[in-house]
Amino acid sequence: MENKHEELWDKYWKGETTLEEENMLFSEVEADQQGGSLKDFFSGIQAIRSEKPIAVQLPLPKQKYPWQKLAAVLLVFLTVTACWWGYKEYEQQQQEMAYQQVVEAMGKIQLNLRKGTSHLESMEKIKYLNSGVNWYDNNKNN
Amino acid sequence: MKSFFESQLWPLKNRLYRFAMLWLKDRDKAQDAVQETMTKGFLQQQYLSSIENPTGWMVKTLKNEALQQIREAGKWGTMDEVGDRAMEVDSEVDFSQKTKMVFRFIEKLPERQKEIFFLREVEGLTHREMAAYLDLNEGQVKVELHRARKKLKSFLENYGK
């Protein structure tokens, strides 16, 4: 019996024991009343074996229908489109207003240009006198 | 029906956590590393379901996360150097003396032996499972386990002297 025990330990130190044989040896060491470094060592191993992580969290599964992301993208797209559309409208209004202002300004200029021309109308009546001056100039040149 | 993540990757979390403790010696940091690894595993589950050894991929990812945390703590190095540079065992006061004793021994092992010893003694994996975890063949696993236990024998004989 003692020989078999020794044999098993020899096998253990050589790394040739099976897991069952090792469990047998560890149980013997645990039950040993004398203790010693071997018992301490295997108690330490037992303590490490009982170590467990407190909480490892499972990563969140991928969303089958990522509707929230889709909604966010859609919202951004609509906002950008609305802004762009609004800006185009504003730009067009600005152009129309500028055109109206130019038309009004031109109208006022036209009105002002006509002012003071009524007294020149009488000059039209004696315009024919200029033809005599032309006749004189022509004869002088010849 | 359970998804690939739920059936294959999620059950690894406790083991990965203890594995992270091996490098980081800190519960919070180990928790963060496992959380990151699990998140990556979840996002890559389609790819992982198509490869031969998803567990090995998870362990590698966890190692990278642990290395990242050690680097962020200002301790630069490759994974081979992590054993020397990882958080000091003695600085962690909330571990029992016996747990510290285990970590103190493991710290002395080369990187590969450290992982194999841990997976066998703490996680109780078979040679084949360890080979899958670490992307090694079973022969390498047996040799390294033998070497690690030889060192354990010597460590225990000299402990307290």
CSV table of C-alpha atoms in Angstrom, one decimal:
chain,number,residue,atom,x,y,z
A,1,MET,CA,0.0,0.0,0.0
A,2,GLU,CA,2.8,2.3,1.0
A,3,ASN,CA,4.7,1.4,-2.1
A,4,LYS,CA,1.8,2.1,-4.3
A,5,HIS,CA,1.4,5.5,-2.6
A,6,GLU,CA,5.1,6.3,-3.2
A,7,GLU,CA,4.8,5.1,-6.8
A,8,LEU,CA,1.9,7.4,-7.4
A,9,TRP,CA,3.8,10.4,-6.0
A,10,ASP,CA,6.7,9.6,-8.2
A,11,LYS,CA,4.4,9.4,-11.1
A,12,TYR,CA,3.0,12.8,-10.1
A,13,TRP,CA,6.4,14.5,-9.9
A,14,LYS,CA,7.2,13.2,-13.4
A,15,GLY,CA,3.9,14.6,-14.7
A,16,GLU,CA,2.5,11.2,-15.7
A,17,THR,CA,-0.5,11.0,-13.4
A,18,THR,CA,-4.0,11.1,-14.7
A,19,LEU,CA,-6.5,13.7,-13.3
A,20,GLU,CA,-8.2,11.0,-11.2
A,21,GLU,CA,-4.9,9.9,-9.7
A,22,GLU,CA,-4.1,13.6,-8.9
A,23,ASN,CA,-7.5,14.1,-7.3
A,24,MET,CA,-6.8,11.1,-5.1
A,25,LEU,CA,-3.4,12.5,-4.1
A,26,PHE,CA,-4.8,15.9,-3.3
A,27,SER,CA,-7.5,14.4,-1.1
A,28,GLU,CA,-4.8,12.5,0.8
A,29,VAL,CA,-2.9,15.7,1.3
A,30,GLU,CA,-6.0,17.6,2.5
A,31,ALA,CA,-6.8,14.9,5.0
A,32,ASP,CA,-3.2,14.9,6.3
A,33,GLN,CA,-3.2,16.1,9.9
A,34,GLN,CA,0.5,16.9,9.9
A,35,GLY,CA,0.2,19.7,7.3
A,36,GLY,CA,3.4,21.0,5.9
A,37,SER,CA,4.4,22.9,2.8
A,38,LEU,CA,2.7,20.5,0.4
A,39,LYS,CA,-0.7,20.9,2.3
A,40,ASP,CA,-0.3,24.7,2.3
A,41,PHE,CA,0.5,24.7,-1.4
A,42,PHE,CA,-2.6,22.6,-2.3
A,43,SER,CA,-4.8,24.7,0.0
A,44,GLY,CA,-3.5,27.8,-1.9
A,45,ILE,CA,-4.4,26.0,-5.2
A,46,GLN,CA,-7.9,25.4,-3.8
A,47,ALA,CA,-8.3,29.0,-2.9
A,48,ILE,CA,-7.3,30.1,-6.4
A,49,ARG,CA,-9.8,27.6,-7.8
A,50,SER,CA,-12.6,29.3,-6.0
A,51,GLU,CA,-11.8,32.7,-7.5
A,52,LYS,CA,-14.6,33.9,-9.8
A,53,PRO,CA,-15.2,37.1,-11.6
A,54,ILE,CA,-17.8,39.3,-9.9
A,55,ALA,CA,-19.7,40.2,-13.0
A,56,VAL,CA,-18.8,39.8,-16.6
A,57,GLN,CA,-21.4,41.4,-18.7
A,58,LEU,CA,-22.7,40.1,-21.9
A,59,PRO,CA,-22.2,42.5,-24.8
A,60,LEU,CA,-25.5,43.9,-26.0
A,61,PRO,CA,-26.8,42.0,-28.9
A,62,LYS,CA,-26.9,43.8,-32.2
A,63,GLN,CA,-30.3,45.4,-32.9
A,64,LYS,CA,-32.2,43.5,-35.5
A,65,TYR,CA,-34.0,46.7,-36.5
A,66,PRO,CA,-31.9,49.7,-35.7
A,67,TRP,CA,-35.0,51.9,-36.1
A,68,GLN,CA,-33.6,54.5,-33.6
A,69,LYS,CA,-30.5,55.0,-35.7
A,70,LEU,CA,-32.6,55.1,-38.9
A,71,ALA,CA,-34.9,57.7,-37.3
A,72,ALA,CA,-32.0,59.8,-36.2
A,73,VAL,CA,-30.5,59.7,-39.7
A,74,LEU,CA,-33.9,60.5,-41.3
A,75,LEU,CA,-34.4,63.4,-38.9
A,76,VAL,CA,-31.0,64.9,-39.7
A,77,PHE,CA,-31.7,64.4,-43.4
A,78,LEU,CA,-35.1,66.2,-43.1
A,79,THR,CA,-33.6,69.0,-41.1
A,80,VAL,CA,-30.8,69.6,-43.6
A,81,THR,CA,-33.3,69.5,-46.5
A,82,ALA,CA,-35.7,71.9,-44.8
A,83,CYS,CA,-32.9,74.3,-44.0
A,84,TRP,CA,-31.7,74.1,-47.6
A,85,TRP,CA,-35.2,74.6,-49.0
A,86,GLY,CA,-35.8,77.5,-46.6
A,87,TYR,CA,-32.6,79.1,-47.6
A,88,LYS,CA,-33.5,78.8,-51.3
A,89,GLU,CA,-36.9,80.4,-50.7
A,90,TYR,CA,-35.3,83.2,-48.7
A,91,GLU,CA,-32.7,83.8,-51.4
A,92,GLN,CA,-35.5,84.0,-54.1
A,93,GLN,CA,-37.5,86.4,-51.9
A,94,GLN,CA,-34.4,88.6,-51.5
A,95,GLN,CA,-33.9,88.6,-55.3
A,96,GLU,CA,-37.5,89.6,-55.9
A,97,MET,CA,-37.3,92.4,-53.3
A,98,ALA,CA,-34.1,93.7,-54.8
A,99,TYR,CA,-35.7,93.7,-58.3
A,100,GLN,CA,-38.7,95.6,-57.0
A,101,GLN,CA,-36.5,98.1,-55.3
A,102,VAL,CA,-34.5,98.6,-58.6
A,103,VAL,CA,-37.8,99.0,-60.5
A,104,GLU,CA,-39.1,101.6,-58.0
A,105,ALA,CA,-35.8,103.4,-58.1
A,106,MET,CA,-35.7,103.5,-61.9
A,107,GLY,CA,-39.3,104.8,-61.9
A,108,LYS,CA,-38.3,107.6,-59.6
A,109,ILE,CA,-35.3,108.5,-61.8
A,110,GLN,CA,-37.6,108.5,-64.8
A,111,LEU,CA,-40.0,110.8,-63.1
A,112,ASN,CA,-37.3,113.1,-62.0
A,113,LEU,CA,-35.8,113.3,-65.5
A,114,ARG,CA,-39.2,114.4,-66.9
A,115,LYS,CA,-39.3,117.3,-64.4
A,116,GLY,CA,-38.6,120.7,-65.9
A,117,THR,CA,-39.0,119.7,-69.5
A,118,SER,CA,-42.5,121.3,-70.0
A,119,HIS,CA,-41.0,124.8,-70.6
A,120,LEU,CA,-38.8,123.4,-73.3
A,121,GLU,CA,-41.9,122.5,-75.3
A,122,SER,CA,-42.2,126.1,-76.5
A,123,MET,CA,-38.7,125.8,-78.0
A,124,GLU,CA,-40.1,123.0,-80.2
A,125,LYS,CA,-42.1,125.8,-82.0
A,126,ILE,CA,-39.1,127.8,-83.1
A,127,LYS,CA,-37.0,124.7,-83.9
A,128,TYR,CA,-37.4,125.4,-87.6
A,129,LEU,CA,-35.1,128.5,-87.3
A,130,ASN,CA,-32.2,126.1,-86.9
A,131,SER,CA,-32.7,125.1,-90.6
A,132,GLY,CA,-31.7,128.7,-91.7
A,133,VAL,CA,-28.4,128.5,-89.7
A,134,ASN,CA,-27.7,125.1,-91.4
A,135,TRP,CA,-28.3,126.7,-94.8
A,136,TYR,CA,-25.9,129.5,-94.0
A,137,ASP,CA,-23.2,127.1,-92.8
A,138,ASN,CA,-23.5,125.0,-95.9
A,139,ASN,CA,-23.1,128.0,-98.3
A,140,LYS,CA,-20.1,129.2,-96.3
A,141,ASN,CA,-18.3,126.0,-96.8
A,142,ASN,CA,-18.9,125.9,-100.5
B,1,MET,CA,-31.1,26.9,-28.9
B,2,LYS,CA,-28.0,28.4,-27.5
B,3,SER,CA,-25.7,30.5,-29.7
B,4,PHE,CA,-22.1,29.6,-30.3
B,5,PHE,CA,-21.1,32.3,-27.9
B,6,GLU,CA,-23.3,31.1,-25.1
B,7,SER,CA,-22.4,27.4,-25.5
B,8,GLN,CA,-18.7,27.6,-26.3
B,9,LEU,CA,-17.2,30.9,-25.2
B,10,TRP,CA,-19.3,32.1,-22.2
B,11,PRO,CA,-18.5,29.0,-20.1
B,12,LEU,CA,-14.8,29.9,-20.3
B,13,LYS,CA,-15.2,33.1,-18.3
B,14,ASN,CA,-14.2,31.7,-14.9
B,15,ARG,CA,-11.2,29.9,-16.2
B,16,LEU,CA,-10.1,32.9,-18.2
B,17,TYR,CA,-10.5,35.1,-15.1
B,18,ARG,CA,-8.2,32.8,-13.0
B,19,PHE,CA,-5.8,32.7,-15.9
B,20,ALA,CA,-5.7,36.5,-16.0
B,21,MET,CA,-5.1,36.5,-12.2
B,22,LEU,CA,-2.0,34.4,-13.0
B,23,TRP,CA,-0.5,37.3,-14.9
B,24,LEU,CA,-2.1,40.3,-13.2
B,25,LYS,CA,-2.4,39.3,-9.6
B,26,ASP,CA,-5.3,41.7,-9.3
B,27,ARG,CA,-8.9,40.9,-9.2
B,28,ASP,CA,-10.2,44.1,-10.8
B,29,LYS,CA,-7.6,44.1,-13.6
B,30,ALA,CA,-8.3,40.4,-14.2
B,31,GLN,CA,-12.0,41.2,-14.4
B,32,ASP,CA,-11.4,44.0,-16.9
B,33,ALA,CA,-9.2,41.7,-19.0
B,34,VAL,CA,-11.9,39.0,-19.1
B,35,GLN,CA,-14.6,41.5,-19.9
B,36,GLU,CA,-12.6,42.8,-22.9
B,37,THR,CA,-11.9,39.3,-24.0
B,38,MET,CA,-15.5,38.2,-23.8
B,39,THR,CA,-16.6,41.3,-25.7
B,40,LYS,CA,-14.1,40.5,-28.5
B,41,GLY,CA,-15.2,36.9,-28.5
B,42,PHE,CA,-18.8,38.0,-28.8
B,43,LEU,CA,-18.1,40.3,-31.7
B,44,GLN,CA,-15.9,37.7,-33.5
B,45,GLN,CA,-18.2,34.7,-32.8
B,46,GLN,CA,-19.0,34.1,-36.4
B,47,TYR,CA,-15.2,33.8,-37.2
B,48,LEU,CA,-14.6,31.8,-34.0
B,49,SER,CA,-17.3,29.2,-34.9
B,50,SER,CA,-15.4,28.5,-38.1
B,51,ILE,CA,-11.9,28.0,-36.6
B,52,GLU,CA,-10.5,24.8,-35.1
B,53,ASN,CA,-9.5,26.1,-31.7
B,54,PRO,CA,-11.6,29.0,-30.5
B,55,THR,CA,-10.5,28.4,-26.9
B,56,GLY,CA,-6.9,29.0,-28.0
B,57,TRP,CA,-8.0,32.3,-29.7
B,58,MET,CA,-9.7,33.4,-26.5
B,59,VAL,CA,-6.6,32.6,-24.4
B,60,LYS,CA,-4.3,34.5,-26.8
B,61,THR,CA,-6.7,37.5,-26.7
B,62,LEU,CA,-6.8,37.4,-22.9
B,63,LYS,CA,-3.0,37.3,-22.8
B,64,ASN,CA,-2.8,40.4,-25.1
B,65,GLU,CA,-5.3,42.1,-22.8
B,66,ALA,CA,-3.2,41.3,-19.7
B,67,LEU,CA,-0.1,42.4,-21.5
B,68,GLN,CA,-1.8,45.7,-22.5
B,69,GLN,CA,-2.8,46.3,-18.8
B,70,ILE,CA,0.8,45.6,-17.7
B,71,ARG,CA,2.1,48.0,-20.3
B,72,GLU,CA,-0.4,50.6,-19.2
B,73,ALA,CA,0.8,50.2,-15.7
B,74,GLY,CA,4.2,51.3,-17.0
B,75,LYS,CA,5.8,48.0,-17.2
B,76,TRP,CA,6.8,47.4,-20.8
B,77,GLY,CA,7.8,44.1,-22.1
B,78,THR,CA,6.9,41.1,-24.2
B,79,MET,CA,4.8,38.2,-22.8
B,80,ASP,CA,7.9,36.2,-22.1
B,81,GLU,CA,9.1,39.0,-19.7
B,82,VAL,CA,5.7,39.4,-18.0
B,83,GLY,CA,6.7,36.7,-15.4
B,84,ASP,CA,9.4,39.0,-14.2
B,85,ARG,CA,7.6,42.2,-14.6
B,86,ALA,CA,4.0,41.4,-13.6
B,87,MET,CA,2.5,42.8,-10.5
B,88,GLU,CA,4.4,41.8,-7.4
B,89,VAL,CA,2.7,39.0,-5.4
B,90,ASP,CA,3.6,40.5,-2.1
B,91,SER,CA,2.0,43.8,-2.9
B,92,GLU,CA,-1.5,42.1,-3.1
B,93,VAL,CA,-2.5,42.0,0.6
B,94,ASP,CA,-5.9,40.5,0.0
B,95,PHE,CA,-4.5,37.1,-1.0
B,96,SER,CA,-4.0,34.5,1.7
B,97,GLN,CA,-0.5,33.4,2.6
B,98,LYS,CA,-1.1,30.0,0.9
B,99,THR,CA,-2.3,31.6,-2.3
B,100,LYS,CA,0.7,33.9,-2.3
B,101,MET,CA,2.9,30.8,-1.8
B,102,VAL,CA,1.4,29.3,-5.0
B,103,PHE,CA,1.9,32.5,-6.9
B,104,ARG,CA,5.4,32.9,-5.6
B,105,PHE,CA,6.3,29.4,-7.0
B,106,ILE,CA,4.5,30.0,-10.3
B,107,GLU,CA,6.3,33.3,-10.8
B,108,LYS,CA,9.6,31.4,-10.8
B,109,LEU,CA,8.6,29.2,-13.7
B,110,PRO,CA,9.3,30.1,-17.4
B,111,GLU,CA,6.2,31.5,-19.2
B,112,ARG,CA,5.2,28.2,-20.9
B,113,GLN,CA,5.6,26.1,-17.8
B,114,LYS,CA,3.7,28.6,-15.7
B,115,GLU,CA,0.7,28.4,-18.0
B,116,ILE,CA,0.8,24.6,-18.2
B,117,PHE,CA,1.2,24.2,-14.5
B,118,PHE,CA,-1.6,26.6,-13.8
B,119,LEU,CA,-4.0,24.9,-16.3
B,120,ARG,CA,-3.3,21.5,-14.8
B,121,GLU,CA,-3.2,22.2,-11.1
B,122,VAL,CA,-5.8,24.9,-10.9
B,123,GLU,CA,-8.1,24.2,-13.8
B,124,GLY,CA,-7.7,20.5,-13.9
B,125,LEU,CA,-7.4,20.2,-17.7
B,126,THR,CA,-6.2,17.1,-19.5
B,127,HIS,CA,-3.1,17.1,-21.6
B,128,ARG,CA,-5.2,17.4,-24.7
B,129,GLU,CA,-7.2,20.3,-23.4
B,130,MET,CA,-4.1,22.1,-22.3
B,131,ALA,CA,-2.6,21.6,-25.8
B,132,ALA,CA,-5.7,23.2,-27.3
B,133,TYR,CA,-5.6,26.1,-24.8
B,134,LEU,CA,-2.1,26.9,-25.6
B,135,ASP,CA,-1.9,25.8,-29.3
B,136,LEU,CA,0.8,23.2,-28.5
B,137,ASN,CA,1.1,19.5,-29.1
B,138,GLU,CA,0.5,17.1,-26.2
B,139,GLY,CA,4.2,16.0,-26.1
B,140,GLN,CA,5.3,19.5,-25.4
B,141,VAL,CA,2.7,19.8,-22.7
B,142,LYS,CA,3.8,16.7,-20.9
B,143,VAL,CA,7.5,17.7,-21.0
B,144,GLU,CA,6.8,21.1,-19.7
B,145,LEU,CA,4.5,19.8,-16.9
B,146,HIS,CA,7.2,17.3,-15.9
B,147,ARG,CA,9.8,20.1,-15.6
B,148,ALA,CA,7.4,22.3,-13.7
B,149,ARG,CA,6.6,19.6,-11.1
B,150,LYS,CA,10.3,18.8,-10.7
B,151,LYS,CA,10.7,22.5,-9.8
B,152,LEU,CA,7.7,22.3,-7.5
B,153,LYS,CA,9.2,19.4,-5.6
B,154,SER,CA,12.4,21.3,-5.1
B,155,PHE,CA,10.5,24.4,-4.1
B,156,LEU,CA,8.5,22.6,-1.5
B,157,GLU,CA,11.5,20.9,0.0
B,158,ASN,CA,13.3,24.2,0.4
B,159,TYR,CA,10.2,26.2,1.5
B,160,GLY,CA,10.6,27.8,4.8
B,161,LYS,CA,14.2,26.9,5.1
